[in-house]
Each structure stands twice: as C-alpha cells, then as structure tokens.
CSV table of C-alpha atoms and ligand atoms in Angstrom, one decimal:
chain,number,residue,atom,x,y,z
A,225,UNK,CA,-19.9,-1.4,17.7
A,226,UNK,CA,-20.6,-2.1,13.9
A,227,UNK,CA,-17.6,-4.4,12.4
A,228,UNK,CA,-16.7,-6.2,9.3
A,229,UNK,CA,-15.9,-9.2,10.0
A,230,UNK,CA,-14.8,-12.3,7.8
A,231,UNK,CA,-17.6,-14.4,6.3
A,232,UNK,CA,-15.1,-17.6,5.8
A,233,UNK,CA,-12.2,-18.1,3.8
A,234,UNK,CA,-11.8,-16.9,0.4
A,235,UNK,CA,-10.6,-18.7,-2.9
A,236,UNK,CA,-10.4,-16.9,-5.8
A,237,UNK,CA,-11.3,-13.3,-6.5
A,238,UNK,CA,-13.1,-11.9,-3.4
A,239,UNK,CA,-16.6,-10.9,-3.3
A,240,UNK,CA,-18.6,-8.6,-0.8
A,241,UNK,CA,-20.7,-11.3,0.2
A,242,UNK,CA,-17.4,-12.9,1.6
A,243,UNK,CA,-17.5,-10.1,4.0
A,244,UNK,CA,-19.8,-9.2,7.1
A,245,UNK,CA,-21.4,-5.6,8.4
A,246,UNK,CA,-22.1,-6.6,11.8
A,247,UNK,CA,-23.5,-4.6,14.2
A,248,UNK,CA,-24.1,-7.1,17.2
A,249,UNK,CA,-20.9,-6.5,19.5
A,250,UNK,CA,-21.1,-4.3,22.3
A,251,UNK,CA,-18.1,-2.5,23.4
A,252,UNK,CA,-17.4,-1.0,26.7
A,253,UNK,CA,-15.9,2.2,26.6
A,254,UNK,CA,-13.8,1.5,29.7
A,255,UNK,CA,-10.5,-0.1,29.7
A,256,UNK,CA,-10.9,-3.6,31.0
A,257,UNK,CA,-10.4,-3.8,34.9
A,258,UNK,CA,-6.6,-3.7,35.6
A,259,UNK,CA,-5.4,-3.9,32.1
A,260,UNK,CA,-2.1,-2.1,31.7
A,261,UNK,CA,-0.4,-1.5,28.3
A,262,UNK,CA,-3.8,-1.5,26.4
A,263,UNK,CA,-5.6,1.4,24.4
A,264,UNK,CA,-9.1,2.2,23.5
A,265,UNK,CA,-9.3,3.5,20.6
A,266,UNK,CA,-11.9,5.3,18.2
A,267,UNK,CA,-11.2,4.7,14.5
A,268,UNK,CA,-11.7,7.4,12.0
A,269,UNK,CA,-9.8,6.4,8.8
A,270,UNK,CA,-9.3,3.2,7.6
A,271,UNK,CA,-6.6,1.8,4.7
A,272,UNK,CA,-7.3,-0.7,1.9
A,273,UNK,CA,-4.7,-2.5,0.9
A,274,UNK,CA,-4.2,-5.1,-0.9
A,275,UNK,CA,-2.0,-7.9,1.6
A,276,UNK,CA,-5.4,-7.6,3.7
A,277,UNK,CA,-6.8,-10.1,0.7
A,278,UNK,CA,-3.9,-12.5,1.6
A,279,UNK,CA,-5.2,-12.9,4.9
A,280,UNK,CA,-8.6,-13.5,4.0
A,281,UNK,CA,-6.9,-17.2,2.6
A,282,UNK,CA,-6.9,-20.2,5.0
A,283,UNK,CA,-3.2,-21.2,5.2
A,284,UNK,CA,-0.8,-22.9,7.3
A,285,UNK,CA,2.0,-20.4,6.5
A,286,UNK,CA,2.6,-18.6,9.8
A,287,UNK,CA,4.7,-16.0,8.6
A,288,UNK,CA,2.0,-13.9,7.1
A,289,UNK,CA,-1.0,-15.0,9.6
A,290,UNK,CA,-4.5,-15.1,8.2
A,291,UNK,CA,-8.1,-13.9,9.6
A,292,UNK,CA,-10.3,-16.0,11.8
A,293,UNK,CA,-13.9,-16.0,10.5
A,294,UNK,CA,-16.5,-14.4,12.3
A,295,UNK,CA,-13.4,-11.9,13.8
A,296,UNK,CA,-13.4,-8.2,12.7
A,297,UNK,CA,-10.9,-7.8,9.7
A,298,UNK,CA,-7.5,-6.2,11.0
A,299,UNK,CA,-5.7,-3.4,9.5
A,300,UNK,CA,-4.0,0.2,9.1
A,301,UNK,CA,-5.5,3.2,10.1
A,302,UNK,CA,-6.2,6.4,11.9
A,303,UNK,CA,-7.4,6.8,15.1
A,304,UNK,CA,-8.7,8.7,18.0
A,305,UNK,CA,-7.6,7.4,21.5
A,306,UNK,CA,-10.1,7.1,24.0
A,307,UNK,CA,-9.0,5.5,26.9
A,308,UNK,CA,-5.1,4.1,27.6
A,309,UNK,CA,-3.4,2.4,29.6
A,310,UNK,CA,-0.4,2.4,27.7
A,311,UNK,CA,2.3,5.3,28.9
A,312,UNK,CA,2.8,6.1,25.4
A,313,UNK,CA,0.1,7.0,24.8
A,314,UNK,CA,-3.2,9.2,26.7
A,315,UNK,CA,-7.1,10.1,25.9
A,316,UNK,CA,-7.2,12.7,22.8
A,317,UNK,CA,-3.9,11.5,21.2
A,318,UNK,CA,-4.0,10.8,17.8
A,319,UNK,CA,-2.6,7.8,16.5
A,320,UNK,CA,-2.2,5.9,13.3
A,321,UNK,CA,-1.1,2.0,13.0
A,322,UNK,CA,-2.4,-1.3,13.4
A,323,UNK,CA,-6.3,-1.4,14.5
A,324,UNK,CA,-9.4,-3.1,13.3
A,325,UNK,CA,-12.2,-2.5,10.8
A,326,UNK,CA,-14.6,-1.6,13.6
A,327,UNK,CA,-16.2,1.4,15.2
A,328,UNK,CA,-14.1,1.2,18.4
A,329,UNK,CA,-11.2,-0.9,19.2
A,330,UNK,CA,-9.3,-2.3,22.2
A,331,UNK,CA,-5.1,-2.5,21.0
A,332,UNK,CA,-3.5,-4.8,23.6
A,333,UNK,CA,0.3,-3.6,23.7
A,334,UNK,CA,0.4,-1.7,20.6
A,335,UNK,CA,3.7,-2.6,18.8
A,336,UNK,CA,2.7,-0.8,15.6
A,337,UNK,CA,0.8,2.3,16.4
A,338,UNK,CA,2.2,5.7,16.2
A,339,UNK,CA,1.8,8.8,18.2
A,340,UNK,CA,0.5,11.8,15.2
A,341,UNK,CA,2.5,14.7,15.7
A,342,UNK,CA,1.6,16.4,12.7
A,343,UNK,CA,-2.4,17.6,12.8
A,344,UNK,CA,-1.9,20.4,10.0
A,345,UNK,CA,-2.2,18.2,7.0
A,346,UNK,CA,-5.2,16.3,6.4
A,347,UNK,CA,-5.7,13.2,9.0
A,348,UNK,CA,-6.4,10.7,6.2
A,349,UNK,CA,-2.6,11.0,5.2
A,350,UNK,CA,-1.6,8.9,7.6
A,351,UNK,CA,-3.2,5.6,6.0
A,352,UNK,CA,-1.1,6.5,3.0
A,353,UNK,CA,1.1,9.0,2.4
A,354,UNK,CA,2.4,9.5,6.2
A,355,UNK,CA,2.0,6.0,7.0
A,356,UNK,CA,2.4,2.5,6.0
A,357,UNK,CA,2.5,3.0,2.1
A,358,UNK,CA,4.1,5.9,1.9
A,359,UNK,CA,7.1,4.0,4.1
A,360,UNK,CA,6.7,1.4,1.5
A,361,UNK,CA,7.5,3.6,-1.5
A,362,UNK,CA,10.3,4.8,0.3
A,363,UNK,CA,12.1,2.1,1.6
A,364,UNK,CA,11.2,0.1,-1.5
A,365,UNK,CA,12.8,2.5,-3.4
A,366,UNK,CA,15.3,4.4,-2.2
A,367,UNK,CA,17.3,1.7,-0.1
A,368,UNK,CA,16.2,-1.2,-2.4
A,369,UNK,CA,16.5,0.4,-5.3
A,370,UNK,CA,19.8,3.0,-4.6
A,371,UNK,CA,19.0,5.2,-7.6
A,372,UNK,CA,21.2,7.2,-9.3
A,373,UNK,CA,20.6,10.4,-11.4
A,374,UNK,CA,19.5,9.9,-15.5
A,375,UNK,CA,18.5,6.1,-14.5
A,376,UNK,CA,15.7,4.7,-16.2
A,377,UNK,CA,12.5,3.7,-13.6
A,378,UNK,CA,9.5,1.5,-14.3
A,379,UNK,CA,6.9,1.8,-12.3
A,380,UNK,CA,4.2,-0.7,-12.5
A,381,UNK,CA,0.3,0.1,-10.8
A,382,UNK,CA,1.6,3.3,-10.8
A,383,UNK,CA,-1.5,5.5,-10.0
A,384,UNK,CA,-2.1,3.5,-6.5
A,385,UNK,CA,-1.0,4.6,-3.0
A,386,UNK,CA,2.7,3.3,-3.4
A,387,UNK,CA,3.5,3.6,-7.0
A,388,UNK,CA,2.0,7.4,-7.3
A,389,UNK,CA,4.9,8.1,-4.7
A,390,UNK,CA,7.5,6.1,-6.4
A,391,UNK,CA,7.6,7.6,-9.6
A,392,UNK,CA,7.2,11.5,-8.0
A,393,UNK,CA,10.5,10.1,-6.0
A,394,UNK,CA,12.2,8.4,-8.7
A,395,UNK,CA,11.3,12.2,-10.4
A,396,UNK,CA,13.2,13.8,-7.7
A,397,UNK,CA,16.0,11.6,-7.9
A,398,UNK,CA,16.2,13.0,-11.5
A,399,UNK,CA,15.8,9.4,-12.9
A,400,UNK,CA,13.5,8.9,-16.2
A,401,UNK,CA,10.3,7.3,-15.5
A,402,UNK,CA,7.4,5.0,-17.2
A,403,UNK,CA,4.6,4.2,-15.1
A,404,UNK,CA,1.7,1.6,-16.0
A,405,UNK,CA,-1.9,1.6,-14.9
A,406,UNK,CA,-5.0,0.3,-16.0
A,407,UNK,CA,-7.3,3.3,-17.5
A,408,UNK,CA,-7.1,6.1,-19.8
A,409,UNK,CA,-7.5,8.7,-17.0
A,410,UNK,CA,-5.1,6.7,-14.4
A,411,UNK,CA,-2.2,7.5,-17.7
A,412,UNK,CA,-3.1,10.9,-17.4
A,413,UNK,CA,-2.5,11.5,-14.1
A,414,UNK,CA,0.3,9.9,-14.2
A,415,UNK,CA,1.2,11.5,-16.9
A,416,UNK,CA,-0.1,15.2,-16.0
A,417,UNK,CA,-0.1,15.4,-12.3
A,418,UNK,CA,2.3,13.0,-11.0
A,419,UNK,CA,4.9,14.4,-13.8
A,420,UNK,CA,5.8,10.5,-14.9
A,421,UNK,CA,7.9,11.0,-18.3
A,422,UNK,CA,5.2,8.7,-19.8
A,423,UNK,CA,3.0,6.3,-19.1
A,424,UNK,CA,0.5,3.6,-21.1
A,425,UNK,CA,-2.7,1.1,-20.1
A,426,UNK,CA,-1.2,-2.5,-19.4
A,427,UNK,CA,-5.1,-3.7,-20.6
A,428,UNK,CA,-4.8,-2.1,-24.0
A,429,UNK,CA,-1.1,-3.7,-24.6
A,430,UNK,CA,-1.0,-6.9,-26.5
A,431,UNK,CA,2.9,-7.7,-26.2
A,432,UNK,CA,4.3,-6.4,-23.1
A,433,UNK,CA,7.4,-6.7,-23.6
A,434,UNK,CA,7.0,-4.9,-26.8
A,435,UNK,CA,5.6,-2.2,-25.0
A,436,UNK,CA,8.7,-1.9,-22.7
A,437,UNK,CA,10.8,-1.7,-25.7
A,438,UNK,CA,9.3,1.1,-27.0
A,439,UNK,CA,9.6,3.1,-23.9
A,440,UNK,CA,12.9,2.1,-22.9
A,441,UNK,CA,14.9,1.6,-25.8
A,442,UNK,CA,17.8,1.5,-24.1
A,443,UNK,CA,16.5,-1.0,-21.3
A,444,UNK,CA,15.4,-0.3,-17.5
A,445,UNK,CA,17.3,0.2,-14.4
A,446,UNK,CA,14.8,-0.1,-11.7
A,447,UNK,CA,11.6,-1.5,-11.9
A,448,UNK,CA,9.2,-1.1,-8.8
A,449,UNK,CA,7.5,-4.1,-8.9
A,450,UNK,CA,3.8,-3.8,-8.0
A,451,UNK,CA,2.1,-6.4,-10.2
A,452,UNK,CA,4.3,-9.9,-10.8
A,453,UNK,CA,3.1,-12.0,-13.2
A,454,UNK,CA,2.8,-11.4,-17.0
A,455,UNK,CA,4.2,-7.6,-16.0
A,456,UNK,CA,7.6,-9.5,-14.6
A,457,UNK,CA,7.6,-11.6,-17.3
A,458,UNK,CA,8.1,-8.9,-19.9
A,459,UNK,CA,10.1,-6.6,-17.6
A,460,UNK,CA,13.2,-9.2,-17.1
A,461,UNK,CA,14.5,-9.2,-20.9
A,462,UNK,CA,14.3,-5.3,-20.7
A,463,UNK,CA,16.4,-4.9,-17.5
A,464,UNK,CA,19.6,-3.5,-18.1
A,465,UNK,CA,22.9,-5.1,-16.6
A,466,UNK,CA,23.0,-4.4,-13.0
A,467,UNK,CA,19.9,-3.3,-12.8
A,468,UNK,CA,17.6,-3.4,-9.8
A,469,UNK,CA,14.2,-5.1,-8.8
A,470,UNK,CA,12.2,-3.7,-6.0
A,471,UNK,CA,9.7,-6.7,-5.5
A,472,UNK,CA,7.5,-4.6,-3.5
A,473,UNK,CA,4.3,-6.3,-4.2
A,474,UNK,CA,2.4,-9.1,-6.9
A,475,UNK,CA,-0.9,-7.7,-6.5
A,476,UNK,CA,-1.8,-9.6,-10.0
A,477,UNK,CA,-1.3,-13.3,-8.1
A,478,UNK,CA,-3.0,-12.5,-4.5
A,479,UNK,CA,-6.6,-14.2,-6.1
A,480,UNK,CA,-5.1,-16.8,-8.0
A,481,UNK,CA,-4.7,-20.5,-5.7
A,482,UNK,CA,-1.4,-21.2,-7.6
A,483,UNK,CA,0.8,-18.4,-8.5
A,484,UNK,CA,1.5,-18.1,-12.4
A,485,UNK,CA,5.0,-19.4,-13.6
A,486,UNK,CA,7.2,-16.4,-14.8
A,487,UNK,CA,9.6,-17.1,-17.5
A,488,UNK,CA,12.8,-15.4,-18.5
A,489,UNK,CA,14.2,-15.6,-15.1
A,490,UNK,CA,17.8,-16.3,-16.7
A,491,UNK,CA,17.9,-12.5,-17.3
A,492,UNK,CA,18.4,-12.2,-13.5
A,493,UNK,CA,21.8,-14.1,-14.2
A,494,UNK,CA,23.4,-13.0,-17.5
A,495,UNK,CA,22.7,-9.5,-16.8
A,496,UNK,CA,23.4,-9.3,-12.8
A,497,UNK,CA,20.2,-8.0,-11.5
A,498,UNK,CA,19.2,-7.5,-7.9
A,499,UNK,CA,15.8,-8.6,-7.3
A,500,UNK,CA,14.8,-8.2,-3.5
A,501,UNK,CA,11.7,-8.3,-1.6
A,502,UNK,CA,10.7,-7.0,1.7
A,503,UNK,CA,7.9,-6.1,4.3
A,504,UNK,CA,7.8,-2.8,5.1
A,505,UNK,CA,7.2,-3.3,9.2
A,506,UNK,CA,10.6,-4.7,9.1
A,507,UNK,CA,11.6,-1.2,8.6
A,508,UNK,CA,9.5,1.2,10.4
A,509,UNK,CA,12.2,2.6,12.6
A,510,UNK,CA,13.1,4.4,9.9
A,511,UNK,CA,9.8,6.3,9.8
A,512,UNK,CA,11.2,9.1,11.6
A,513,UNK,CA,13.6,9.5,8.7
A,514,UNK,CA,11.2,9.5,6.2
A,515,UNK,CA,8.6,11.9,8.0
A,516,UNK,CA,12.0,14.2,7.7
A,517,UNK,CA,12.2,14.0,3.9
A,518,UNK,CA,8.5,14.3,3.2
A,519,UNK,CA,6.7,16.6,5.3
A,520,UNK,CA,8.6,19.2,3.7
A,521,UNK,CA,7.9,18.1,0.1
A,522,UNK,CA,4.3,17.9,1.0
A,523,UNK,CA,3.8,21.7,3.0
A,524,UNK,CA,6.1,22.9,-0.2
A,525,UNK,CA,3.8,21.4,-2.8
A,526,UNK,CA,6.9,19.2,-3.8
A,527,UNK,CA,4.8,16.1,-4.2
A,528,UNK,CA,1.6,15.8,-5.5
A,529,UNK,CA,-1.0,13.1,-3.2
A,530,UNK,CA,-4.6,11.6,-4.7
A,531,UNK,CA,-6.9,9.3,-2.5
A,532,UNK,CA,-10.0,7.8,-3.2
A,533,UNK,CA,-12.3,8.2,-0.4
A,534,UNK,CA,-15.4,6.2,0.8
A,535,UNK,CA,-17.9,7.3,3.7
A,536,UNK,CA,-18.8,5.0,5.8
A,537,UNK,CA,-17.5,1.5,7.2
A,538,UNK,CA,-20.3,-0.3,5.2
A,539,UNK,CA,-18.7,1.0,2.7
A,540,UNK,CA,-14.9,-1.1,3.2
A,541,UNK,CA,-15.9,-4.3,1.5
A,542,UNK,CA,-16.8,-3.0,-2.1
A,543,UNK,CA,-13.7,-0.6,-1.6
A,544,UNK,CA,-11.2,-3.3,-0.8
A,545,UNK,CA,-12.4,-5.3,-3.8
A,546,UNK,CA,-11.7,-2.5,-6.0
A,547,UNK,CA,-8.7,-2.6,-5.5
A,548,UNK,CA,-8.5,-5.7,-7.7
A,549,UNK,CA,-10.4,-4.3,-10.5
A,550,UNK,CA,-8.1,-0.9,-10.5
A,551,UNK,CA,-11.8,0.8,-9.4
A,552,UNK,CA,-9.6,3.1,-7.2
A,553,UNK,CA,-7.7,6.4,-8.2
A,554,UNK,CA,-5.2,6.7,-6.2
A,555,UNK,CA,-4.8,5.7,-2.5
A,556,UNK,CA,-8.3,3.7,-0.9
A,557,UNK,CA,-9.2,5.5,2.3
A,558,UNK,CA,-12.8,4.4,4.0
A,559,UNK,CA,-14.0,7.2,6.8
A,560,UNK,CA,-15.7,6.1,9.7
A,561,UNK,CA,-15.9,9.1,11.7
A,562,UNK,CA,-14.7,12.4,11.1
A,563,UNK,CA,-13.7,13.1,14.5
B,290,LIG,P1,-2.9,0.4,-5.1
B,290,LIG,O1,-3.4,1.6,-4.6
B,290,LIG,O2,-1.9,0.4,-6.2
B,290,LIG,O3,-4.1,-0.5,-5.6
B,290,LIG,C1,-3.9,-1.7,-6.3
B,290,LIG,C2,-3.8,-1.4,-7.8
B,290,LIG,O4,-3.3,-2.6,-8.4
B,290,LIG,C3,-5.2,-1.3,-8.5
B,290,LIG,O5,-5.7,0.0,-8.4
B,290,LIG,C4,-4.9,-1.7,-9.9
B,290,LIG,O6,-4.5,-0.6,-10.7
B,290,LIG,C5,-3.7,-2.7,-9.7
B,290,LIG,N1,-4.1,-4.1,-10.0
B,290,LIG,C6,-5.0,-4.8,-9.4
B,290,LIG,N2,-5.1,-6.0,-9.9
B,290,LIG,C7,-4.1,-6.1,-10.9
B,290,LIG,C8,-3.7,-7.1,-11.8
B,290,LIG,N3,-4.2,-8.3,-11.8
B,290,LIG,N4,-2.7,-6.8,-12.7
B,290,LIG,C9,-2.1,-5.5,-12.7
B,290,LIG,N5,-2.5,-4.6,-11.8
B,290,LIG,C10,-3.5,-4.8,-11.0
B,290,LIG,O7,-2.3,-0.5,-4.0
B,290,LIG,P2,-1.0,-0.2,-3.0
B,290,LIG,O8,-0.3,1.0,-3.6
B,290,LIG,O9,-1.5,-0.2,-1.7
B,290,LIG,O10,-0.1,-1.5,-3.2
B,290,LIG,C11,0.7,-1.7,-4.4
B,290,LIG,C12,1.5,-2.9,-4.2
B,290,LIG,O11,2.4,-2.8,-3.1
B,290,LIG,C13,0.7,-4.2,-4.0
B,290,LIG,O12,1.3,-5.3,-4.7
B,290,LIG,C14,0.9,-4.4,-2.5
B,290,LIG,O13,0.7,-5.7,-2.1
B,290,LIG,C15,2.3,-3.9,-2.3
B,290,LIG,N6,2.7,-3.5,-0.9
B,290,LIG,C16,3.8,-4.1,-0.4
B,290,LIG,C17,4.2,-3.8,0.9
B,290,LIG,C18,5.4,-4.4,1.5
B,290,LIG,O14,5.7,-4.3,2.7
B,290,LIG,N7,6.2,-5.1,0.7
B,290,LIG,C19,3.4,-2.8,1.7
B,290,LIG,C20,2.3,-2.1,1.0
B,290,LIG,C21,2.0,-2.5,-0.3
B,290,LIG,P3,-4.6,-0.6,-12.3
B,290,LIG,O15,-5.8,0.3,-12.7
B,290,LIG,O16,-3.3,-0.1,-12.7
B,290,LIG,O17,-4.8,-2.0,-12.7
C-alpha cells in the first residue's frame, strides 16, 4: 500500500523532501474482525489544497489538528469502497470526503464522506467542483457575502479551485467582477473563459492599492479573500461602505512562522464592513442545496470548470507545493487509480 507520509514538521516554505513515498505498509483488504461502522476504501482521486500545508506545522492549537510524522498525510478525495461495515455505505459505492494519501484506506466512522450519486460527470469533480471547494465558493460567497445585482466583486487567486467558481457566481449574480492571479495565461482565463469583467497579475503590480483603484473607481463591495497579506492590505481603503469580506482563505501567510501585520484595518470601522471567516465543514449540510444549484449549471454548460491533473500518487508532493508557487491552473487533482 504506497503512502505519503510526513517526513517531520515543516517551517517555512515546504519542500518535497519534507514528504515521504512509502511503499512498506501492508494492507489487508478485509475489514478488521468485528469492526462495525468502518469502510475500506480504494482511492482514485485525490485533492490539493492548500490548509493540508497548515497541518504539516507542529502546533499546540487543537482547533486545526496537525500531522504526525511518519503517518500518511490526510485529506479530500474520491473513492471506491471496497469493503464496509458502515450501513451507509456498501462494496462498489462511490464516495468522496475525508481519506488519506494512500493506495487503500481503512475510514473508521466516516463523519465526512459522502455517498456519489451523480456518476455522469467526470469523477474527479468531486475533489473540487462537487466537493469541498466548490462548497467553499458557495457558502463563502453567497451566504457570507449576500450579493446583490450591479455590486462590485474582487476576487483574489482567482484562477484556483474556489476563486474560478466565485467570480463565474458572482457573474451570475450579475455583480461586476475583478479577479487577480499570478501569470499572464491565469488573466486570460479569467478573463476569456471564466468571463471575469477584468483581471491583472498581482506579481507585475507595484502599488496594489493603485491597482484596485483603477479597476474599481468607484470602490468594492465584496472581496473574496483568498490571499491575506499585502492583497488585504490594499483591498481595505478600496472597500466601499457596507461592504463585505469573505475571509475564505490567506494562502499568502500559511509558510510564513509569523503572520505579516496588515495595516489599514480602521477602514473596517469608518466604512462598516463585515469581515467574516469560516470553515467550510461547518456547513456541509448544506451540500445538498448546493448540488441543487450546480448540477444544472454544469450539464447546461452554465459554468465553466479547469483542473490541473497529475498521474500518479508519487506525483502529490511536487503538486501540493505548487500550489504555493501558483504552478497549478485551476483546481490540483492527483489520480491514483482510474477505477
Ligand atoms: P488554489 O487552487 O487557488 O491554489 C492556490 C493559489 O493561490 C495558487 O495557484 C496561487 O495562484 C495562489 N497563491 C499561492 N501563494 C500565494 C501568495 N503568496 N500570494 C498570493 N497568491 C498566492 O487553491 P484553493 O482554491 O483550493 O484555495 C483558495 C483559498 O481558499 C486558500 O486560501 C484556501 O486556504 C482557502 N480555502 C478555505 C476553505 C475554508 O473552509 N475556509 C476551504 C477551502 C479553501 P496565483 O498564480 O494567483 O499566485
């Protein structure tokens, strides 16, 4: 049963090295003896994302967890179930949730796996689009964010798995859109495929905050945050009153050992902004809700969807580190079996 597993703990920007291919556990394709509530699974799709780099970091904060070294990395993904105890769920089903970056895995009373119902799109959706990000991007934005028609939307790491949704919703809400990315050909897209209003490369802008202006002249009702940092930074003085922050994510501070300080926080006053974070697990029972909205906008060709896909679990480490370069286009998918 090949696994990646965690080297040791990681400070800084991570490397491959700080990850594992190891090919030394056995598994037993039986259910242990007696078990009830447990299912054996095989895993065909895997997800990057980019909290799984917060758990690579030794920490005494319990409300996140962290990896043990030496143990197989854990995350989202798609899977085929082989064996079950569980009376959700039976041999053949497939599932997608919470499982580990590993050939086969044992889930002992699955909390966050979910029965696929829907086999006539591609299976690889449900690490993104169907699944954990696309929730993200939808409960991010449309109960965080309670858009209006003709508002103005910023979208920052707009090209990735959440943000590429975003901006196509905040499009359908009939709001005005920016998006930001970090190459030439992410702008594009974003321009071009995922119909964004406009867009621009953060790397190639010297004053942010300039930048922002000149998009939004008139300032920004919601801005999906992505990025935190320098991006925040610049965002806050453009915010328009009663405007709204979706902190979804501050992928720009996950390497760093002390989080950058982010000035012009008194905007958040003067101008009555609502700035709210959340975890997206908190709000899964909504996922039937969602799957209502965008199954229909996908078979329709209402909504445009790009992932990145790897072959091959040796593959995952180089693929998660990517993620903090802005290697991937779109949402990081790593196949480890096709079926
Ligand atoms: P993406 O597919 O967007 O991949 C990450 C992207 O972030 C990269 O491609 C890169 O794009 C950009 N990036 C990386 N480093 C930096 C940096 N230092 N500064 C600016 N941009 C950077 O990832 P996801 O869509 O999966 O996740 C997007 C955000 O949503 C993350 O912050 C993530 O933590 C958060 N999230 C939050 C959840 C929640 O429950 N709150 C659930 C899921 C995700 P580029 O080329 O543009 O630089």
């Amino acid at each position: 049963n090949k696994q990646i597993v965690l080297k040791n703990y990681v400070n800084g920007f991570p490397k491959e090295t700080d990850m594992i291919l190891n090919d030394s556990s056995t598994i037993n394709l039986n259910l242990p003896q007696g078990s009830t509530d447990v299912v054996l699974v095989k895993n065909l799709y895997l997800s990057c994302d980019p909290y799984i780099r917060i758990l690579m970091h030794e920490t005494e904060d319990a409300s996140f967890g962290t990896f043990t070294p030496g143990s197989p990395f854990a995350g989202y993904g798609v899977a085929k179930v082989v064996d079950s105890s569980h009376p959700k769920f039976k041999k053949g089903d497939l599932v997608w949730g919470e499982t580990e970056w590993e050939e086969y895995s044992i889930i002992k009373s699955p909390m966050t796996l979910f029965k696929i119902e829907h086999t006539d799109v591609p299976l690889s959706y449900y690490t993104g689009i169907l699944g954990m990000p696309g929730m993200t991007a939808y409960f991010g934005f449309y109960e965080i964010c309670a858009p209006k028609k003709g508002e103005y939307v910023f979208v920052s790491a707009a090209a990735g798995a959440v943000g590429q949704l975003v901006g196509q919703f905040a499009k359908l809400s009939g709001c005005y859109v920016v998006g930001s990315a970090g190459t030439k050909e992410k702008v594009e897209l974003l321009k071009n495929k995922y119909g964004f209003n406009e867009a621009f490369n953060y790397k190639e802008e010297h004053d942010l905050n300039a930048t922002l202006k000149r998009y939004f002249p008139n300032g920004i009702d919601i801005y999906f945050e992505n990025v935190g940092g320098k991006m925040l930074e610049a965002v806050l003085p453009n915010m328009r009153t009663n405007g709204r922050i979706s902190a979804c994510g501050m992928i720009s501070q996950y390497n760093l050992e002390q989080g950058e300080g982010v000035r012009n926080l008194s905007h958040i006053v003067v101008k009555s902004l609502r700035m709210q974070g959340f975890i997206v697990t908190n709000y899964f029972h909504m996922y039937p809700k969602y799957m209502e909205m965008i199954m229909p906008l996908i078979k329709q060709g209402k909504i445009c969807y790009i992932e990145d896909v790897v072959e091959g679990l040796e593959s995952a480490p180089a693929a998660l580190i990517g993620l903090f370069s802005g290697k991937n286009v779109g949402k990081q998918v790593v196949v480890v079996a096709r079926e």
